Amino acid sequence: MRLRPVRPAGWWFDALLLAALVALTVALATEHLFGLDRAVADWSDAHRPTVAYWVARILNYLGQGTPLTLIAAGLGVLLAIRLRSVRPLLPPVFGFALTYLTIGPLKVWTARPAPSAATREPFLPPERTLPLFQDELPLRFAQSYPSGHVANAIVWYGVIALLLAPLLRTYGRAMPPRLVTVVRIVPPLVVLCTTTYLGWHWLTDSIAGLLLGLLLDRLLHRAPWDGVPLPAALARWDRPFTSYP
């Protein structure tokens, strides 16, 4: 099997993303960058009129993991039926596995409260909302780092774009490359901005979600979905989909 190309090419960018995520985590663990996080959170609190709050809250739904997972799975099923192939089901399945095995465990391990933990339950002192590894807090109050909204948005919109282009081709339509780029970039950026602006995540939480999401997205887009070995029993449902003409 030959891996599919990604941009930038090579593994150096993946290593850079991973190194940046590790460095950011170490910096926060040693109580650096707290001033930046606090400054962004305080500015957001002071510049959040009602209209802006509701606009940001509505736009933030673009990063809801469960609906995005269901949409990606639905596109995979529809494409699988139209092509008589199980291969379109592979990206949603592996996307779910990757996000499940990375985002959640990292949140539990780092145990960081959100900025809103100072104004809502558990009503922590502001200085206690910043550090990582607060394992003494109930789990539901310490799952801010990294931002799952941002990471999920990057992964799932990438999977949606991967499936949507060949699906449109089965209807005799083409998906413009620029539209693919818009689908993959705009929603995650909107989610990153809104989740930080609403005080649901620290800025560094959102940056960590960005780094992790890009890393997972590159892994998914490298996978040779049309060449993954399948059981002989599925030989009749073995048509390619990424290279579907």
mmCIF file of C-alpha atoms in Angstrom:
data_model
loop_
_atom_site.group_PDB
_atom_site.id
_atom_site.type_symbol
_atom_site.label_atom_id
_atom_site.label_comp_id
_atom_site.label_asym_id
_atom_site.label_seq_id
_atom_site.Cartn_x
_atom_site.Cartn_y
_atom_site.Cartn_z
ATOM 1 C CA MET A 1 0.000 0.000 0.000
ATOM 2 C CA ARG A 2 1.235 3.478 -0.874
ATOM 3 C CA LEU A 3 0.318 6.363 1.407
ATOM 4 C CA ARG A 4 -1.693 9.186 -0.101
ATOM 5 C CA PRO A 5 0.025 12.585 -0.428
ATOM 6 C CA VAL A 6 -0.683 15.404 2.012
ATOM 7 C CA ARG A 7 0.379 19.045 2.121
ATOM 8 C CA PRO A 8 2.965 19.921 3.272
ATOM 9 C CA ALA A 9 4.506 16.647 2.123
ATOM 10 C CA GLY A 10 6.663 14.509 4.375
ATOM 11 C CA TRP A 11 6.539 13.625 8.053
ATOM 12 C CA TRP A 12 8.479 16.675 9.209
ATOM 13 C CA PHE A 13 5.287 18.714 9.578
ATOM 14 C CA ASP A 14 3.647 15.970 11.643
ATOM 15 C CA ALA A 15 6.685 15.924 13.901
ATOM 16 C CA LEU A 16 6.493 19.709 14.183
ATOM 17 C CA LEU A 17 2.810 19.572 15.182
ATOM 18 C CA LEU A 18 3.516 16.902 17.796
ATOM 19 C CA ALA A 19 6.529 18.790 19.157
ATOM 20 C CA ALA A 20 4.479 22.000 19.387
ATOM 21 C CA LEU A 21 1.710 20.183 21.274
ATOM 22 C CA VAL A 22 4.211 18.675 23.709
ATOM 23 C CA ALA A 23 5.978 22.019 24.186
ATOM 24 C CA LEU A 24 2.674 23.801 24.820
ATOM 25 C CA THR A 25 1.651 21.176 27.381
ATOM 26 C CA VAL A 26 5.009 21.411 29.152
ATOM 27 C CA ALA A 27 4.785 25.208 29.207
ATOM 28 C CA LEU A 28 1.352 25.073 30.828
ATOM 29 C CA ALA A 29 2.413 22.353 33.251
ATOM 30 C CA THR A 30 5.207 24.660 34.441
ATOM 31 C CA GLU A 31 2.724 27.539 34.776
ATOM 32 C CA HIS A 32 3.809 29.513 31.726
ATOM 33 C CA LEU A 33 1.434 31.282 29.312
ATOM 34 C CA PHE A 34 -1.139 31.779 32.084
ATOM 35 C CA GLY A 35 -0.913 35.537 31.591
ATOM 36 C CA LEU A 36 -1.819 35.192 27.904
ATOM 37 C CA ASP A 37 -4.750 32.921 28.680
ATOM 38 C CA ARG A 38 -6.042 35.249 31.375
ATOM 39 C CA ALA A 39 -5.668 38.344 29.179
ATOM 40 C CA VAL A 40 -7.652 36.782 26.325
ATOM 41 C CA ALA A 41 -10.348 35.482 28.701
ATOM 42 C CA ASP A 42 -10.678 38.852 30.461
ATOM 43 C CA TRP A 43 -10.908 40.709 27.148
ATOM 44 C CA SER A 44 -13.598 38.315 25.947
ATOM 45 C CA ASP A 45 -15.581 38.762 29.169
ATOM 46 C CA ALA A 46 -15.420 42.550 28.782
ATOM 47 C CA HIS A 47 -16.463 42.516 25.104
ATOM 48 C CA ARG A 48 -19.340 40.058 24.976
ATOM 49 C CA PRO A 49 -22.647 41.869 24.388
ATOM 50 C CA THR A 50 -25.802 39.757 24.192
ATOM 51 C CA VAL A 51 -26.006 39.752 20.401
ATOM 52 C CA ALA A 52 -22.358 38.733 19.993
ATOM 53 C CA TYR A 53 -22.789 36.031 22.644
ATOM 54 C CA TRP A 54 -25.691 34.383 20.819
ATOM 55 C CA VAL A 55 -24.071 34.665 17.409
ATOM 56 C CA ALA A 56 -20.914 33.020 18.779
ATOM 57 C CA ARG A 57 -22.916 30.362 20.583
ATOM 58 C CA ILE A 58 -24.862 29.434 17.444
ATOM 59 C CA LEU A 59 -21.724 29.345 15.300
ATOM 60 C CA ASN A 60 -20.015 27.171 17.902
ATOM 61 C CA TYR A 61 -22.441 24.364 17.073
ATOM 62 C CA LEU A 62 -20.299 23.853 13.967
ATOM 63 C CA GLY A 63 -17.905 21.974 16.253
ATOM 64 C CA GLN A 64 -20.302 19.572 17.960
ATOM 65 C CA GLY A 65 -18.619 16.178 17.735
ATOM 66 C CA THR A 66 -21.674 13.911 17.810
ATOM 67 C CA PRO A 67 -23.621 15.599 14.974
ATOM 68 C CA LEU A 68 -20.459 15.808 12.863
ATOM 69 C CA THR A 69 -19.783 12.119 13.459
ATOM 70 C CA LEU A 70 -23.325 11.223 12.399
ATOM 71 C CA ILE A 71 -23.118 13.416 9.284
ATOM 72 C CA ALA A 72 -19.807 11.818 8.265
ATOM 73 C CA ALA A 73 -21.187 8.343 8.934
ATOM 74 C CA GLY A 74 -24.328 9.133 6.927
ATOM 75 C CA LEU A 75 -22.274 10.338 3.961
ATOM 76 C CA GLY A 76 -20.152 7.193 4.206
ATOM 77 C CA VAL A 77 -23.225 4.950 4.193
ATOM 78 C CA LEU A 78 -24.807 6.781 1.253
ATOM 79 C CA LEU A 79 -21.599 6.634 -0.770
ATOM 80 C CA ALA A 80 -21.143 2.953 0.143
ATOM 81 C CA ILE A 81 -24.622 2.161 -1.173
ATOM 82 C CA ARG A 82 -24.164 4.124 -4.387
ATOM 83 C CA LEU A 83 -20.760 2.567 -5.143
ATOM 84 C CA ARG A 84 -21.542 -0.873 -3.677
ATOM 85 C CA SER A 85 -18.377 -0.622 -1.619
ATOM 86 C CA VAL A 86 -17.586 -0.775 2.094
ATOM 87 C CA ARG A 87 -14.530 1.426 1.655
ATOM 88 C CA PRO A 88 -16.375 4.754 2.183
ATOM 89 C CA LEU A 89 -17.219 3.511 5.681
ATOM 90 C CA LEU A 90 -13.556 3.295 6.662
ATOM 91 C CA PRO A 91 -12.789 7.033 7.145
ATOM 92 C CA PRO A 92 -15.687 7.652 9.590
ATOM 93 C CA VAL A 93 -14.842 4.505 11.549
ATOM 94 C CA PHE A 94 -11.153 5.332 11.842
ATOM 95 C CA GLY A 95 -11.923 9.003 12.455
ATOM 96 C CA PHE A 96 -14.109 8.032 15.399
ATOM 97 C CA ALA A 97 -11.434 5.677 16.732
ATOM 98 C CA LEU A 98 -8.685 8.305 16.466
ATOM 99 C CA THR A 99 -10.686 11.040 18.181
ATOM 100 C CA TYR A 100 -11.981 8.680 20.870
ATOM 101 C CA LEU A 101 -8.515 7.372 21.708
ATOM 102 C CA THR A 102 -6.768 10.761 21.775
ATOM 103 C CA ILE A 103 -8.976 13.728 22.684
ATOM 104 C CA GLY A 104 -10.803 12.193 25.643
ATOM 105 C CA PRO A 105 -7.768 10.576 27.287
ATOM 106 C CA LEU A 106 -5.754 13.804 26.933
ATOM 107 C CA LYS A 107 -8.554 15.764 28.601
ATOM 108 C CA VAL A 108 -8.690 13.316 31.497
ATOM 109 C CA TRP A 109 -4.901 13.229 31.879
ATOM 110 C CA THR A 110 -4.363 17.001 31.816
ATOM 111 C CA ALA A 111 -7.398 17.738 34.054
ATOM 112 C CA ARG A 112 -7.684 21.462 33.399
ATOM 113 C CA PRO A 113 -10.787 23.549 34.243
ATOM 114 C CA ALA A 114 -12.313 25.976 31.751
ATOM 115 C CA PRO A 115 -12.309 29.757 32.328
ATOM 116 C CA SER A 116 -16.021 29.563 33.163
ATOM 117 C CA ALA A 117 -15.246 27.365 36.188
ATOM 118 C CA ALA A 118 -14.722 30.604 38.148
ATOM 119 C CA THR A 119 -18.246 31.887 37.471
ATOM 120 C CA ARG A 120 -20.135 28.604 37.382
ATOM 121 C CA GLU A 121 -19.937 25.364 39.308
ATOM 122 C CA PRO A 122 -17.506 24.458 40.884
ATOM 123 C CA PHE A 123 -16.886 28.249 41.413
ATOM 124 C CA LEU A 124 -13.118 28.007 41.676
ATOM 125 C CA PRO A 125 -10.973 31.027 42.552
ATOM 126 C CA PRO A 126 -9.808 32.570 39.246
ATOM 127 C CA GLU A 127 -6.182 31.587 39.833
ATOM 128 C CA ARG A 128 -7.202 27.931 40.271
ATOM 129 C CA THR A 129 -8.855 27.728 36.864
ATOM 130 C CA LEU A 130 -5.568 27.966 34.982
ATOM 131 C CA PRO A 131 -3.287 25.057 36.044
ATOM 132 C CA LEU A 132 -3.266 21.568 34.550
ATOM 133 C CA PHE A 133 -3.379 18.257 36.438
ATOM 134 C CA GLN A 134 -6.116 19.170 38.929
ATOM 135 C CA ASP A 135 -7.045 15.541 39.505
ATOM 136 C CA GLU A 136 -8.828 16.337 42.744
ATOM 137 C CA LEU A 137 -11.645 18.020 40.814
ATOM 138 C CA PRO A 138 -14.613 15.963 39.567
ATOM 139 C CA LEU A 139 -13.962 14.880 35.996
ATOM 140 C CA ARG A 140 -16.794 16.951 34.508
ATOM 141 C CA PHE A 141 -15.152 20.166 35.781
ATOM 142 C CA ALA A 142 -11.647 19.478 34.450
ATOM 143 C CA GLN A 143 -11.800 18.572 30.751
ATOM 144 C CA SER A 144 -10.753 21.777 29.039
ATOM 145 C CA TYR A 145 -7.371 20.862 27.521
ATOM 146 C CA PRO A 146 -7.182 20.325 24.597
ATOM 147 C CA SER A 147 -10.341 21.753 23.050
ATOM 148 C CA GLY A 148 -12.398 18.857 21.751
ATOM 149 C CA HIS A 149 -14.580 21.217 19.726
ATOM 150 C CA VAL A 150 -11.610 22.439 17.712
ATOM 151 C CA ALA A 151 -9.947 19.046 17.245
ATOM 152 C CA ASN A 152 -13.230 17.378 16.302
ATOM 153 C CA ALA A 153 -14.065 20.120 13.823
ATOM 154 C CA ILE A 154 -10.756 19.683 12.005
ATOM 155 C CA VAL A 155 -11.040 15.889 11.866
ATOM 156 C CA TRP A 156 -14.707 15.617 10.926
ATOM 157 C CA TYR A 157 -14.846 18.379 8.346
ATOM 158 C CA GLY A 158 -11.803 16.748 6.778
ATOM 159 C CA VAL A 159 -13.641 13.409 6.628
ATOM 160 C CA ILE A 160 -16.787 15.102 5.299
ATOM 161 C CA ALA A 161 -14.806 16.784 2.516
ATOM 162 C CA LEU A 162 -13.112 13.459 1.712
ATOM 163 C CA LEU A 163 -16.494 11.739 1.281
ATOM 164 C CA LEU A 164 -18.494 14.589 -0.209
ATOM 165 C CA ALA A 165 -16.370 14.991 -3.351
ATOM 166 C CA PRO A 166 -16.735 11.374 -4.569
ATOM 167 C CA LEU A 167 -20.388 11.337 -3.478
ATOM 168 C CA LEU A 168 -21.141 14.317 -5.714
ATOM 169 C CA ARG A 169 -19.324 12.567 -8.558
ATOM 170 C CA THR A 170 -21.789 9.674 -8.306
ATOM 171 C CA TYR A 171 -24.494 12.235 -9.132
ATOM 172 C CA GLY A 172 -22.499 13.603 -12.058
ATOM 173 C CA ARG A 173 -21.393 16.721 -10.211
ATOM 174 C CA ALA A 174 -17.939 17.992 -9.274
ATOM 175 C CA MET A 175 -16.931 19.606 -6.012
ATOM 176 C CA PRO A 176 -14.657 22.600 -6.719
ATOM 177 C CA PRO A 177 -11.255 22.320 -4.987
ATOM 178 C CA ARG A 178 -11.792 25.737 -3.429
ATOM 179 C CA LEU A 179 -15.016 24.528 -1.835
ATOM 180 C CA VAL A 180 -13.134 21.548 -0.384
ATOM 181 C CA THR A 181 -10.648 23.991 1.126
ATOM 182 C CA VAL A 182 -13.442 26.147 2.547
ATOM 183 C CA VAL A 183 -15.163 23.136 4.132
ATOM 184 C CA ARG A 184 -11.931 22.002 5.745
ATOM 185 C CA ILE A 185 -10.700 25.393 6.997
ATOM 186 C CA VAL A 186 -13.542 27.808 7.729
ATOM 187 C CA PRO A 187 -15.634 25.806 10.262
ATOM 188 C CA PRO A 188 -12.633 24.859 12.450
ATOM 189 C CA LEU A 189 -11.437 28.478 12.510
ATOM 190 C CA VAL A 190 -14.931 29.665 13.456
ATOM 191 C CA VAL A 191 -15.088 27.082 16.236
ATOM 192 C CA LEU A 192 -11.631 28.037 17.532
ATOM 193 C CA CYS A 193 -12.605 31.706 17.755
ATOM 194 C CA THR A 194 -16.063 31.177 19.235
ATOM 195 C CA THR A 195 -15.106 28.595 21.841
ATOM 196 C CA THR A 196 -12.376 30.924 23.105
ATOM 197 C CA TYR A 197 -14.530 34.047 22.914
ATOM 198 C CA LEU A 198 -17.346 32.387 24.892
ATOM 199 C CA GLY A 199 -14.963 31.463 27.712
ATOM 200 C CA TRP A 200 -15.553 27.758 27.251
ATOM 201 C CA HIS A 201 -11.851 27.173 26.648
ATOM 202 C CA TRP A 202 -8.611 28.992 27.289
ATOM 203 C CA LEU A 203 -6.776 30.222 24.206
ATOM 204 C CA THR A 204 -4.077 27.600 24.744
ATOM 205 C CA ASP A 205 -6.778 24.894 24.946
ATOM 206 C CA SER A 206 -7.957 25.926 21.494
ATOM 207 C CA ILE A 207 -4.405 26.048 20.123
ATOM 208 C CA ALA A 208 -3.759 22.555 21.501
ATOM 209 C CA GLY A 209 -6.971 21.358 19.851
ATOM 210 C CA LEU A 210 -5.779 22.901 16.589
ATOM 211 C CA LEU A 211 -2.413 21.144 16.768
ATOM 212 C CA LEU A 212 -3.936 17.786 17.693
ATOM 213 C CA GLY A 213 -6.690 18.075 15.094
ATOM 214 C CA LEU A 214 -4.238 18.872 12.298
ATOM 215 C CA LEU A 215 -2.073 15.911 13.296
ATOM 216 C CA LEU A 216 -5.035 13.501 13.267
ATOM 217 C CA ASP A 217 -6.337 14.979 10.014
ATOM 218 C CA ARG A 218 -3.012 14.367 8.296
ATOM 219 C CA LEU A 219 -2.996 10.753 9.487
ATOM 220 C CA LEU A 220 -6.499 10.185 8.126
ATOM 221 C CA HIS A 221 -5.751 11.788 4.775
ATOM 222 C CA ARG A 222 -2.552 9.759 4.398
ATOM 223 C CA ALA A 223 -4.439 6.472 4.668
ATOM 224 C CA PRO A 224 -4.701 4.604 1.317
ATOM 225 C CA TRP A 225 -8.420 3.936 1.719
ATOM 226 C CA ASP A 226 -8.703 2.346 -1.735
ATOM 227 C CA GLY A 227 -5.855 -0.067 -0.987
ATOM 228 C CA VAL A 228 -6.588 -1.240 2.552
ATOM 229 C CA PRO A 229 -6.823 -5.070 2.466
ATOM 230 C CA LEU A 230 -10.356 -6.345 3.026
ATOM 231 C CA PRO A 231 -11.632 -9.863 3.772
ATOM 232 C CA ALA A 232 -12.369 -12.058 0.770
ATOM 233 C CA ALA A 233 -16.030 -12.126 1.789
ATOM 234 C CA LEU A 234 -16.233 -8.436 0.877
ATOM 235 C CA ALA A 235 -14.789 -8.880 -2.612
ATOM 236 C CA ARG A 236 -18.078 -7.779 -4.195
ATOM 237 C CA TRP A 237 -18.041 -4.601 -2.055
ATOM 238 C CA ASP A 238 -14.441 -3.627 -2.715
ATOM 239 C CA ARG A 239 -14.732 -0.740 -5.190
ATOM 240 C CA PRO A 240 -12.423 2.265 -4.676
ATOM 241 C CA PHE A 241 -13.967 5.606 -3.808
ATOM 242 C CA THR A 242 -11.199 8.218 -3.482
ATOM 243 C CA SER A 243 -10.124 7.555 -7.054
ATOM 244 C CA TYR A 244 -13.669 7.127 -8.344
ATOM 245 C CA PRO A 245 -13.800 8.841 -11.764
#
